[in-house]
Amino acid sequence: MSSESSDSSASSESSASTGSSRTGRSSHRQSKKRRYVTWGIAGVAVVAGAGLAAQTSMAATAWPAQKTYTGRAFDTCAAPSLSAMKAWHGGLYGAAAVYIGGKNRGCAQPNLTASWVKSVSAVGWKLIPLYVGAQPSCQTGSSPEKLTASTAASLGAKDGADAVAKASALGMKAGSPIYLDMESYDITNKACNDAVLTYVRAFDKTLRGKIYRAGFYGFTSSSAKAIANATDKTDLPGNLWYALWDKQNTTTADWPFGKTQYTDHSRGHQYLVNSKESRGGYTITVDRDAWDGPVAITG
């Protein structure tokens, strides 16, 4: 995608696809306390949410215009201080992905408050809300909240409602996206994969019922692949943030799924992890992202 944002008639809620190579990343959340803050330095545009009618559950609702950011971004486990955000603004990045909640969130968030969101937005940062929901039982590693076939639907609905409540409390308004973080798991395990898809559908349906856009973070070799390749697209996310650590700042050149999937300002790409960077006297270890998709509506 280009380094400038543009208006589009299509909605980020109208297609499905994602991917990434993700061996050993499930431990990244726990052992390295996954860093998810996304920043980028390019234009931001409000894009009309046309194409929403393609989603049966959304067709009758008047949605707020999508706020789109295109450019470089980064994510980090804990939201940096306001001073650090001010010092980093105007450099390489212009948007930040923040972990708004979830029982599997790896870091405490002492800085992440409604006041912080308002202040960093006033500075010029765009924010990408990330929610670490329940993880599959077939996933390697331990997670406080696991999903199973019998609990997937109810957990998805409960976590979706919690994600909206957390976003709203931070001042992220209706029409904002919430990206569900699903770590790597064995997608060849059909029972497990089916349970994940059930969970994701329930989560997304709940988001959309409360007028929040559905996004998904996952790996091109596993969790993102499961979403992109699902035959039944009903209630799957309309925005895909794929982890593929190839050091390419792009959302198009290395896109591993169907060319018509997630084409209209609906993609994010985590392309580099564990990058220790210093700006304005503040050093933060971040993961780098290329971004061309919706960000939180905070104004």
PDB file of C-alpha atoms in Angstrom:
ATOM      1  CA  MET A   1       0.000   0.000   0.000  1.00  0.00           C
ATOM      2  CA  SER A   2       1.170   3.517  -0.604  1.00  0.00           C
ATOM      3  CA  SER A   3       2.696   5.764   2.015  1.00  0.00           C
ATOM      4  CA  GLU A   4      -0.196   8.196   1.746  1.00  0.00           C
ATOM      5  CA  SER A   5      -3.707   7.602   2.999  1.00  0.00           C
ATOM      6  CA  SER A   6      -6.570   7.898   0.593  1.00  0.00           C
ATOM      7  CA  ASP A   7     -10.337   7.822   0.513  1.00  0.00           C
ATOM      8  CA  SER A   8     -12.019   4.613  -0.554  1.00  0.00           C
ATOM      9  CA  SER A   9     -15.534   3.359  -0.961  1.00  0.00           C
ATOM     10  CA  ALA A  10     -14.831  -0.100   0.377  1.00  0.00           C
ATOM     11  CA  SER A  11     -14.948  -1.069   4.010  1.00  0.00           C
ATOM     12  CA  SER A  12     -12.355  -2.884   6.027  1.00  0.00           C
ATOM     13  CA  GLU A  13     -15.205  -5.055   7.244  1.00  0.00           C
ATOM     14  CA  SER A  14     -15.918  -6.643   3.879  1.00  0.00           C
ATOM     15  CA  SER A  15     -13.218  -9.248   3.261  1.00  0.00           C
ATOM     16  CA  ALA A  16     -11.005 -11.797   4.980  1.00  0.00           C
ATOM     17  CA  SER A  17      -7.364 -12.869   4.786  1.00  0.00           C
ATOM     18  CA  THR A  18      -4.049 -13.018   6.719  1.00  0.00           C
ATOM     19  CA  GLY A  19      -0.779 -14.811   7.369  1.00  0.00           C
ATOM     20  CA  SER A  20       2.706 -15.107   8.837  1.00  0.00           C
ATOM     21  CA  SER A  21       5.496 -17.387   9.870  1.00  0.00           C
ATOM     22  CA  ARG A  22       5.305 -17.753  13.562  1.00  0.00           C
ATOM     23  CA  THR A  23       7.413 -20.426  15.161  1.00  0.00           C
ATOM     24  CA  GLY A  24       8.227 -19.641  18.737  1.00  0.00           C
ATOM     25  CA  ARG A  25       6.053 -16.545  18.888  1.00  0.00           C
ATOM     26  CA  SER A  26       3.518 -17.947  21.322  1.00  0.00           C
ATOM     27  CA  SER A  27       6.176 -17.616  23.996  1.00  0.00           C
ATOM     28  CA  HIS A  28       6.858 -14.045  22.882  1.00  0.00           C
ATOM     29  CA  ARG A  29       3.708 -12.855  24.606  1.00  0.00           C
ATOM     30  CA  GLN A  30       4.549 -14.447  27.943  1.00  0.00           C
ATOM     31  CA  SER A  31       8.342 -14.545  28.141  1.00  0.00           C
ATOM     32  CA  LYS A  32       9.053 -11.329  26.323  1.00  0.00           C
ATOM     33  CA  LYS A  33       5.781  -9.700  27.251  1.00  0.00           C
ATOM     34  CA  ARG A  34       4.797  -8.968  23.707  1.00  0.00           C
ATOM     35  CA  ARG A  35       5.157  -5.460  22.553  1.00  0.00           C
ATOM     36  CA  TYR A  36       2.148  -4.227  20.624  1.00  0.00           C
ATOM     37  CA  VAL A  37       2.141  -0.524  19.953  1.00  0.00           C
ATOM     38  CA  THR A  38       1.820   0.548  16.370  1.00  0.00           C
ATOM     39  CA  TRP A  39       3.026   3.775  14.965  1.00  0.00           C
ATOM     40  CA  GLY A  40       3.401   5.124  11.491  1.00  0.00           C
ATOM     41  CA  ILE A  41       4.334   8.352   9.851  1.00  0.00           C
ATOM     42  CA  ALA A  42       2.137   9.035   6.883  1.00  0.00           C
ATOM     43  CA  GLY A  43      -1.227  10.504   6.101  1.00  0.00           C
ATOM     44  CA  VAL A  44      -4.389   9.677   7.963  1.00  0.00           C
ATOM     45  CA  ALA A  45      -7.746   9.794   6.262  1.00  0.00           C
ATOM     46  CA  VAL A  46     -11.313   9.157   7.244  1.00  0.00           C
ATOM     47  CA  VAL A  47     -12.673   6.613   4.820  1.00  0.00           C
ATOM     48  CA  ALA A  48     -16.351   6.004   4.205  1.00  0.00           C
ATOM     49  CA  GLY A  49     -17.529   2.641   5.479  1.00  0.00           C
ATOM     50  CA  ALA A  50     -19.126   1.523   2.224  1.00  0.00           C
ATOM     51  CA  GLY A  51     -19.221  -2.199   1.666  1.00  0.00           C
ATOM     52  CA  LEU A  52     -20.681  -2.718   5.107  1.00  0.00           C
ATOM     53  CA  ALA A  53     -23.886  -3.844   3.465  1.00  0.00           C
ATOM     54  CA  ALA A  54     -21.951  -6.930   2.418  1.00  0.00           C
ATOM     55  CA  GLN A  55     -22.011  -7.923   6.062  1.00  0.00           C
ATOM     56  CA  THR A  56     -25.545  -9.090   6.767  1.00  0.00           C
ATOM     57  CA  SER A  57     -25.248  -8.285  10.443  1.00  0.00           C
ATOM     58  CA  MET A  58     -24.125  -4.726   9.711  1.00  0.00           C
ATOM     59  CA  ALA A  59     -26.208  -3.722   6.729  1.00  0.00           C
ATOM     60  CA  ALA A  60     -28.991  -1.981   8.637  1.00  0.00           C
ATOM     61  CA  THR A  61     -26.692   0.111  10.823  1.00  0.00           C
ATOM     62  CA  ALA A  62     -25.292   3.545  10.026  1.00  0.00           C
ATOM     63  CA  TRP A  63     -21.602   3.220  10.824  1.00  0.00           C
ATOM     64  CA  PRO A  64     -19.189   6.048  11.681  1.00  0.00           C
ATOM     65  CA  ALA A  65     -16.697   6.751   8.899  1.00  0.00           C
ATOM     66  CA  GLN A  66     -13.565   4.650   9.170  1.00  0.00           C
ATOM     67  CA  LYS A  67     -10.391   6.415  10.283  1.00  0.00           C
ATOM     68  CA  THR A  68      -7.526   5.037   8.205  1.00  0.00           C
ATOM     69  CA  TYR A  69      -3.787   5.365   8.730  1.00  0.00           C
ATOM     70  CA  THR A  70      -1.158   4.409   6.178  1.00  0.00           C
ATOM     71  CA  GLY A  71       2.531   4.343   7.099  1.00  0.00           C
ATOM     72  CA  ARG A  72       5.041   2.899   9.538  1.00  0.00           C
ATOM     73  CA  ALA A  73       3.900   1.629  12.907  1.00  0.00           C
ATOM     74  CA  PHE A  74       5.269  -0.217  15.884  1.00  0.00           C
ATOM     75  CA  ASP A  75       4.009  -2.222  18.799  1.00  0.00           C
ATOM     76  CA  THR A  76       5.410  -2.697  22.278  1.00  0.00           C
ATOM     77  CA  CYS A  77       4.189  -4.599  25.317  1.00  0.00           C
ATOM     78  CA  ALA A  78       3.417  -1.681  27.643  1.00  0.00           C
ATOM     79  CA  ALA A  79       2.191   1.703  26.458  1.00  0.00           C
ATOM     80  CA  PRO A  80       5.114   4.155  26.789  1.00  0.00           C
ATOM     81  CA  SER A  81       4.929   7.216  28.989  1.00  0.00           C
ATOM     82  CA  LEU A  82       3.433  10.416  27.605  1.00  0.00           C
ATOM     83  CA  SER A  83       6.907  11.965  27.658  1.00  0.00           C
ATOM     84  CA  ALA A  84       8.270   9.118  25.537  1.00  0.00           C
ATOM     85  CA  MET A  85       5.364   9.409  23.119  1.00  0.00           C
ATOM     86  CA  LYS A  86       6.026  13.106  22.688  1.00  0.00           C
ATOM     87  CA  ALA A  87       9.743  12.504  22.169  1.00  0.00           C
ATOM     88  CA  TRP A  88       9.126   9.789  19.569  1.00  0.00           C
ATOM     89  CA  HIS A  89       6.533  11.697  17.588  1.00  0.00           C
ATOM     90  CA  GLY A  90       7.617  13.056  14.222  1.00  0.00           C
ATOM     91  CA  GLY A  91      10.250  10.373  13.703  1.00  0.00           C
ATOM     92  CA  LEU A  92       9.995   7.060  11.901  1.00  0.00           C
ATOM     93  CA  TYR A  93       6.569   6.103  13.239  1.00  0.00           C
ATOM     94  CA  GLY A  94       3.172   7.741  13.446  1.00  0.00           C
ATOM     95  CA  ALA A  95       0.779   5.168  14.970  1.00  0.00           C
ATOM     96  CA  ALA A  96       0.859   2.981  18.069  1.00  0.00           C
ATOM     97  CA  ALA A  97      -0.839  -0.331  18.802  1.00  0.00           C
ATOM     98  CA  VAL A  98      -1.812  -0.604  22.457  1.00  0.00           C
ATOM     99  CA  TYR A  99      -2.939  -3.643  24.438  1.00  0.00           C
ATOM    100  CA  ILE A 100      -6.316  -2.581  25.765  1.00  0.00           C
ATOM    101  CA  GLY A 101      -7.181  -5.816  27.582  1.00  0.00           C
ATOM    102  CA  GLY A 102      -7.658  -9.564  27.667  1.00  0.00           C
ATOM    103  CA  LYS A 103      -6.782 -12.124  30.340  1.00  0.00           C
ATOM    104  CA  ASN A 104      -3.739 -13.153  28.297  1.00  0.00           C
ATOM    105  CA  ARG A 105      -2.312  -9.652  28.017  1.00  0.00           C
ATOM    106  CA  GLY A 106       1.364  -9.903  28.949  1.00  0.00           C
ATOM    107  CA  CYS A 107       2.095  -6.518  30.533  1.00  0.00           C
ATOM    108  CA  ALA A 108       0.554  -4.216  33.087  1.00  0.00           C
ATOM    109  CA  GLN A 109      -0.473  -0.891  31.550  1.00  0.00           C
ATOM    110  CA  PRO A 110       0.129   1.875  34.112  1.00  0.00           C
ATOM    111  CA  ASN A 111       0.258   4.534  31.398  1.00  0.00           C
ATOM    112  CA  LEU A 112      -2.750   3.408  29.391  1.00  0.00           C
ATOM    113  CA  THR A 113      -5.621   5.607  30.581  1.00  0.00           C
ATOM    114  CA  ALA A 114      -8.302   7.702  28.919  1.00  0.00           C
ATOM    115  CA  SER A 115      -6.212  10.780  29.711  1.00  0.00           C
ATOM    116  CA  TRP A 116      -3.162   9.215  28.026  1.00  0.00           C
ATOM    117  CA  VAL A 117      -5.191   8.319  24.924  1.00  0.00           C
ATOM    118  CA  LYS A 118      -6.507  11.870  24.693  1.00  0.00           C
ATOM    119  CA  SER A 119      -3.050  13.386  25.189  1.00  0.00           C
ATOM    120  CA  VAL A 120      -1.156  11.226  22.691  1.00  0.00           C
ATOM    121  CA  SER A 121      -3.934  11.680  20.142  1.00  0.00           C
ATOM    122  CA  ALA A 122      -3.597  15.445  20.559  1.00  0.00           C
ATOM    123  CA  VAL A 123       0.142  15.103  19.893  1.00  0.00           C
ATOM    124  CA  GLY A 124      -0.723  13.390  16.608  1.00  0.00           C
ATOM    125  CA  TRP A 125      -0.369   9.680  17.301  1.00  0.00           C
ATOM    126  CA  LYS A 126      -2.840   7.223  15.818  1.00  0.00           C
ATOM    127  CA  LEU A 127      -3.739   4.262  18.003  1.00  0.00           C
ATOM    128  CA  ILE A 128      -4.411   0.625  17.151  1.00  0.00           C
ATOM    129  CA  PRO A 129      -6.344  -1.245  19.869  1.00  0.00           C
ATOM    130  CA  LEU A 130      -5.184  -4.824  20.476  1.00  0.00           C
ATOM    131  CA  TYR A 131      -6.985  -7.355  22.677  1.00  0.00           C
ATOM    132  CA  VAL A 132      -5.337 -10.613  23.785  1.00  0.00           C
ATOM    133  CA  GLY A 133      -8.296 -12.953  24.041  1.00  0.00           C
ATOM    134  CA  ALA A 134      -8.605 -16.635  24.867  1.00  0.00           C
ATOM    135  CA  GLN A 135      -6.057 -18.916  23.221  1.00  0.00           C
ATOM    136  CA  PRO A 136      -6.658 -22.435  21.835  1.00  0.00           C
ATOM    137  CA  SER A 137      -6.118 -25.519  23.955  1.00  0.00           C
ATOM    138  CA  CYS A 138      -3.845 -27.027  21.286  1.00  0.00           C
ATOM    139  CA  GLN A 139      -1.471 -24.071  21.490  1.00  0.00           C
ATOM    140  CA  THR A 140       2.007 -24.615  22.890  1.00  0.00           C
ATOM    141  CA  GLY A 141       2.630 -22.669  26.077  1.00  0.00           C
ATOM    142  CA  SER A 142       0.449 -21.602  28.958  1.00  0.00           C
ATOM    143  CA  SER A 143      -2.277 -18.978  28.853  1.00  0.00           C
ATOM    144  CA  PRO A 144      -4.542 -17.892  31.719  1.00  0.00           C
ATOM    145  CA  GLU A 145      -7.581 -18.160  29.458  1.00  0.00           C
ATOM    146  CA  LYS A 146      -7.976 -21.111  27.086  1.00  0.00           C
ATOM    147  CA  LEU A 147     -10.840 -21.857  24.729  1.00  0.00           C
ATOM    148  CA  THR A 148     -12.324 -25.252  23.923  1.00  0.00           C
ATOM    149  CA  ALA A 149     -15.044 -26.435  21.579  1.00  0.00           C
ATOM    150  CA  SER A 150     -17.599 -26.235  24.389  1.00  0.00           C
ATOM    151  CA  THR A 151     -16.605 -22.754  25.586  1.00  0.00           C
ATOM    152  CA  ALA A 152     -15.558 -21.043  22.340  1.00  0.00           C
ATOM    153  CA  ALA A 153     -18.856 -19.341  21.506  1.00  0.00           C
ATOM    154  CA  SER A 154     -19.613 -18.061  25.000  1.00  0.00           C
ATOM    155  CA  LEU A 155     -16.017 -16.964  25.610  1.00  0.00           C
ATOM    156  CA  GLY A 156     -15.892 -15.167  22.280  1.00  0.00           C
ATOM    157  CA  ALA A 157     -19.041 -13.212  23.062  1.00  0.00           C
ATOM    158  CA  LYS A 158     -17.867 -12.411  26.591  1.00  0.00           C
ATOM    159  CA  ASP A 159     -14.407 -11.309  25.474  1.00  0.00           C
ATOM    160  CA  GLY A 160     -15.856  -9.274  22.626  1.00  0.00           C
ATOM    161  CA  ALA A 161     -18.072  -7.383  25.056  1.00  0.00           C
ATOM    162  CA  ASP A 162     -15.112  -6.855  27.385  1.00  0.00           C
ATOM    163  CA  ALA A 163     -12.963  -5.574  24.521  1.00  0.00           C
ATOM    164  CA  VAL A 164     -15.594  -2.992  23.587  1.00  0.00           C
ATOM    165  CA  ALA A 165     -15.972  -1.923  27.221  1.00  0.00           C
ATOM    166  CA  LYS A 166     -12.207  -1.515  27.565  1.00  0.00           C
ATOM    167  CA  ALA A 167     -11.903   0.458  24.319  1.00  0.00           C
ATOM    168  CA  SER A 168     -14.831   2.697  25.192  1.00  0.00           C
ATOM    169  CA  ALA A 169     -13.450   3.404  28.671  1.00  0.00           C
ATOM    170  CA  LEU A 170     -10.213   4.578  27.052  1.00  0.00           C
ATOM    171  CA  GLY A 171     -12.069   7.000  24.798  1.00  0.00           C
ATOM    172  CA  MET A 172     -11.883   4.872  21.656  1.00  0.00           C
ATOM    173  CA  LYS A 173     -15.254   5.503  20.092  1.00  0.00           C
ATOM    174  CA  ALA A 174     -17.748   3.455  18.104  1.00  0.00           C
ATOM    175  CA  GLY A 175     -16.419   2.799  14.621  1.00  0.00           C
ATOM    176  CA  SER A 176     -12.935   2.056  15.976  1.00  0.00           C
ATOM    177  CA  PRO A 177     -11.300  -1.293  15.179  1.00  0.00           C
ATOM    178  CA  ILE A 178     -10.310  -3.816  17.814  1.00  0.00           C
ATOM    179  CA  TYR A 179      -7.679  -6.351  16.755  1.00  0.00           C
ATOM    180  CA  LEU A 180      -7.971  -9.786  18.345  1.00  0.00           C
ATOM    181  CA  ASP A 181      -4.542 -11.266  19.068  1.00  0.00           C
ATOM    182  CA  MET A 182      -4.436 -14.995  18.311  1.00  0.00           C
ATOM    183  CA  GLU A 183      -1.048 -16.605  18.786  1.00  0.00           C
ATOM    184  CA  SER A 184       0.339 -19.517  16.795  1.00  0.00           C
ATOM    185  CA  TYR A 185      -1.339 -22.920  17.091  1.00  0.00           C
ATOM    186  CA  ASP A 186      -1.632 -26.185  15.169  1.00  0.00           C
ATOM    187  CA  ILE A 187      -4.171 -25.351  12.475  1.00  0.00           C
ATOM    188  CA  THR A 188      -3.995 -28.931  11.162  1.00  0.00           C
ATOM    189  CA  ASN A 189      -5.797 -29.988  14.347  1.00  0.00           C
ATOM    190  CA  LYS A 190      -9.319 -29.672  12.932  1.00  0.00           C
ATOM    191  CA  ALA A 191     -11.191 -29.736  16.219  1.00  0.00           C
ATOM    192  CA  CYS A 192      -8.930 -27.074  17.663  1.00  0.00           C
ATOM    193  CA  ASN A 193      -9.066 -24.921  14.549  1.00  0.00           C
ATOM    194  CA  ASP A 194     -12.860 -25.156  14.387  1.00  0.00           C
ATOM    195  CA  ALA A 195     -13.039 -24.015  18.010  1.00  0.00           C
ATOM    196  CA  VAL A 196     -10.831 -21.021  17.236  1.00  0.00           C
ATOM    197  CA  LEU A 197     -13.027 -20.005  14.305  1.00  0.00           C
ATOM    198  CA  THR A 198     -16.119 -20.318  16.508  1.00  0.00           C
ATOM    199  CA  TYR A 199     -14.477 -18.082  19.110  1.00  0.00           C
ATOM    200  CA  VAL A 200     -13.391 -15.500  16.536  1.00  0.00           C
ATOM    201  CA  ARG A 201     -16.850 -15.372  14.966  1.00  0.00           C
ATOM    202  CA  ALA A 202     -18.512 -14.832  18.347  1.00  0.00           C
ATOM    203  CA  PHE A 203     -15.969 -12.156  19.259  1.00  0.00           C
ATOM    204  CA  ASP A 204     -16.398 -10.320  15.964  1.00  0.00           C
ATOM    205  CA  LYS A 205     -20.181 -10.573  15.943  1.00  0.00           C
ATOM    206  CA  THR A 206     -20.239  -8.999  19.398  1.00  0.00           C
ATOM    207  CA  LEU A 207     -17.919  -6.187  18.286  1.00  0.00           C
ATOM    208  CA  ARG A 208     -20.030  -5.395  15.255  1.00  0.00           C
ATOM    209  CA  GLY A 209     -23.214  -5.515  17.280  1.00  0.00           C
ATOM    210  CA  LYS A 210     -21.734  -2.704  19.363  1.00  0.00           C
ATOM    211  CA  ILE A 211     -20.526  -0.780  16.255  1.00  0.00           C
ATOM    212  CA  TYR A 212     -16.816  -1.607  16.519  1.00  0.00           C
ATOM    213  CA  ARG A 213     -14.815  -2.889  13.555  1.00  0.00           C
ATOM    214  CA  ALA A 214     -13.294  -6.359  13.745  1.00  0.00           C
ATOM    215  CA  GLY A 215      -9.573  -6.893  13.207  1.00  0.00           C
ATOM    216  CA  PHE A 216      -7.278  -9.861  13.738  1.00  0.00           C
ATOM    217  CA  TYR A 217      -3.564 -10.314  14.496  1.00  0.00           C
ATOM    218  CA  GLY A 218      -2.030 -13.657  13.595  1.00  0.00           C
ATOM    219  CA  PHE A 219       0.748 -15.523  11.820  1.00  0.00           C
ATOM    220  CA  THR A 220       0.883 -16.314   8.130  1.00  0.00           C
ATOM    221  CA  SER A 221       1.792 -19.928   8.886  1.00  0.00           C
ATOM    222  CA  SER A 222      -0.953 -20.515  11.436  1.00  0.00           C
ATOM    223  CA  SER A 223      -3.581 -18.264  13.012  1.00  0.00           C
ATOM    224  CA  ALA A 224      -3.766 -15.704  10.200  1.00  0.00           C
ATOM    225  CA  LYS A 225      -3.730 -18.494   7.642  1.00  0.00           C
ATOM    226  CA  ALA A 226      -6.712 -20.116   9.342  1.00  0.00           C
ATOM    227  CA  ILE A 227      -8.727 -16.912   8.972  1.00  0.00           C
ATOM    228  CA  ALA A 228      -7.641 -16.205   5.402  1.00  0.00           C
ATOM    229  CA  ASN A 229      -8.303 -19.734   4.184  1.00  0.00           C
ATOM    230  CA  ALA A 230     -11.585 -20.351   5.995  1.00  0.00           C
ATOM    231  CA  THR A 231     -14.245 -21.455   3.517  1.00  0.00           C
ATOM    232  CA  ASP A 232     -17.063 -19.866   5.491  1.00  0.00           C
ATOM    233  CA  LYS A 233     -16.311 -16.159   5.892  1.00  0.00           C
ATOM    234  CA  THR A 234     -19.369 -15.438   8.048  1.00  0.00           C
ATOM    235  CA  ASP A 235     -18.528 -13.102  10.959  1.00  0.00           C
ATOM    236  CA  LEU A 236     -14.776 -13.297  10.332  1.00  0.00           C
ATOM    237  CA  PRO A 237     -12.670 -10.129  10.734  1.00  0.00           C
ATOM    238  CA  GLY A 238     -12.610  -7.462   8.050  1.00  0.00           C
ATOM    239  CA  ASN A 239      -9.051  -6.323   8.838  1.00  0.00           C
ATOM    240  CA  LEU A 240      -5.953  -8.503   8.967  1.00  0.00           C
ATOM    241  CA  TRP A 241      -2.668  -7.770  10.732  1.00  0.00           C
ATOM    242  CA  TYR A 242      -0.267 -10.491   9.663  1.00  0.00           C
ATOM    243  CA  ALA A 243       3.015 -11.410  11.334  1.00  0.00           C
ATOM    244  CA  LEU A 244       5.678 -12.261   8.770  1.00  0.00           C
ATOM    245  CA  TRP A 245       9.150 -11.311   9.943  1.00  0.00           C
ATOM    246  CA  ASP A 246      10.794 -10.783   6.577  1.00  0.00           C
ATOM    247  CA  LYS A 247      12.010  -7.213   7.284  1.00  0.00           C
ATOM    248  CA  GLN A 248       9.926  -5.874   4.387  1.00  0.00           C
ATOM    249  CA  ASN A 249       8.045  -2.668   5.099  1.00  0.00           C
ATOM    250  CA  THR A 250       5.075  -3.529   2.899  1.00  0.00           C
ATOM    251  CA  THR A 251       1.497  -4.771   3.042  1.00  0.00           C
ATOM    252  CA  THR A 252       1.429  -5.856  -0.594  1.00  0.00           C
ATOM    253  CA  ALA A 253       4.715  -7.269  -1.928  1.00  0.00           C
ATOM    254  CA  ASP A 254       4.792 -10.182   0.522  1.00  0.00           C
ATOM    255  CA  TRP A 255       1.038 -10.631   0.968  1.00  0.00           C
ATOM    256  CA  PRO A 256       0.689 -14.436   1.177  1.00  0.00           C
ATOM    257  CA  PHE A 257      -3.037 -14.828   0.586  1.00  0.00           C
ATOM    258  CA  GLY A 258      -5.552 -14.129  -2.152  1.00  0.00           C
ATOM    259  CA  LYS A 259      -4.913 -10.868  -3.989  1.00  0.00           C
ATOM    260  CA  THR A 260      -8.520  -9.771  -3.575  1.00  0.00           C
ATOM    261  CA  GLN A 261      -8.511 -10.295   0.183  1.00  0.00           C
ATOM    262  CA  TYR A 262      -8.240  -7.335   2.547  1.00  0.00           C
ATOM    263  CA  THR A 263      -7.393  -4.980  -0.287  1.00  0.00           C
ATOM    264  CA  ASP A 264      -9.027  -1.720   0.758  1.00  0.00           C
ATOM    265  CA  HIS A 265      -7.148  -0.205   3.713  1.00  0.00           C
ATOM    266  CA  SER A 266      -7.556  -3.412   5.698  1.00  0.00           C
ATOM    267  CA  ARG A 267      -4.006  -4.676   6.290  1.00  0.00           C
ATOM    268  CA  GLY A 268      -1.198  -4.455   8.788  1.00  0.00           C
ATOM    269  CA  HIS A 269       2.126  -6.288   8.563  1.00  0.00           C
ATOM    270  CA  GLN A 270       4.434  -6.977  11.501  1.00  0.00           C
ATOM    271  CA  TYR A 271       7.729  -7.351   9.665  1.00  0.00           C
ATOM    272  CA  LEU A 272      10.458  -7.016  12.326  1.00  0.00           C
ATOM    273  CA  VAL A 273      10.529  -7.855  16.043  1.00  0.00           C
ATOM    274  CA  ASN A 274      12.676  -6.991  19.059  1.00  0.00           C
ATOM    275  CA  SER A 275      14.153  -3.813  17.619  1.00  0.00           C
ATOM    276  CA  LYS A 276      15.786  -1.679  20.324  1.00  0.00           C
ATOM    277  CA  GLU A 277      15.466   1.940  19.256  1.00  0.00           C
ATOM    278  CA  SER A 278      16.246   5.321  20.827  1.00  0.00           C
ATOM    279  CA  ARG A 279      14.596   8.623  19.997  1.00  0.00           C
ATOM    280  CA  GLY A 280      14.600  11.877  21.909  1.00  0.00           C
ATOM    281  CA  GLY A 281      16.359  10.302  24.874  1.00  0.00           C
ATOM    282  CA  TYR A 282      13.908   7.402  25.221  1.00  0.00           C
ATOM    283  CA  THR A 283      14.831   3.806  24.359  1.00  0.00           C
ATOM    284  CA  ILE A 284      12.069   1.287  23.634  1.00  0.00           C
ATOM    285  CA  THR A 285      12.224  -2.266  22.290  1.00  0.00           C
ATOM    286  CA  VAL A 286       9.582  -2.500  19.597  1.00  0.00           C
ATOM    287  CA  ASP A 287       8.214  -4.622  16.806  1.00  0.00           C
ATOM    288  CA  ARG A 288       7.932  -2.798  13.484  1.00  0.00           C
ATOM    289  CA  ASP A 289       4.781  -2.755  11.396  1.00  0.00           C
ATOM    290  CA  ALA A 290       3.725  -1.549   7.974  1.00  0.00           C
ATOM    291  CA  TRP A 291       0.175  -0.217   8.219  1.00  0.00           C
ATOM    292  CA  ASP A 292      -2.688   0.478   5.854  1.00  0.00           C
ATOM    293  CA  GLY A 293      -5.857   0.017   7.833  1.00  0.00           C
ATOM    294  CA  PRO A 294      -8.272   1.416  10.388  1.00  0.00           C
ATOM    295  CA  VAL A 295      -7.151   3.031  13.624  1.00  0.00           C
ATOM    296  CA  ALA A 296      -9.046   4.156  16.705  1.00  0.00           C
ATOM    297  CA  ILE A 297     -11.454   7.067  16.542  1.00  0.00           C
ATOM    298  CA  THR A 298     -10.520   9.192  19.544  1.00  0.00           C
ATOM    299  CA  GLY A 299     -11.554  12.729  18.613  1.00  0.00           C
TER     300      GLY A 299
END
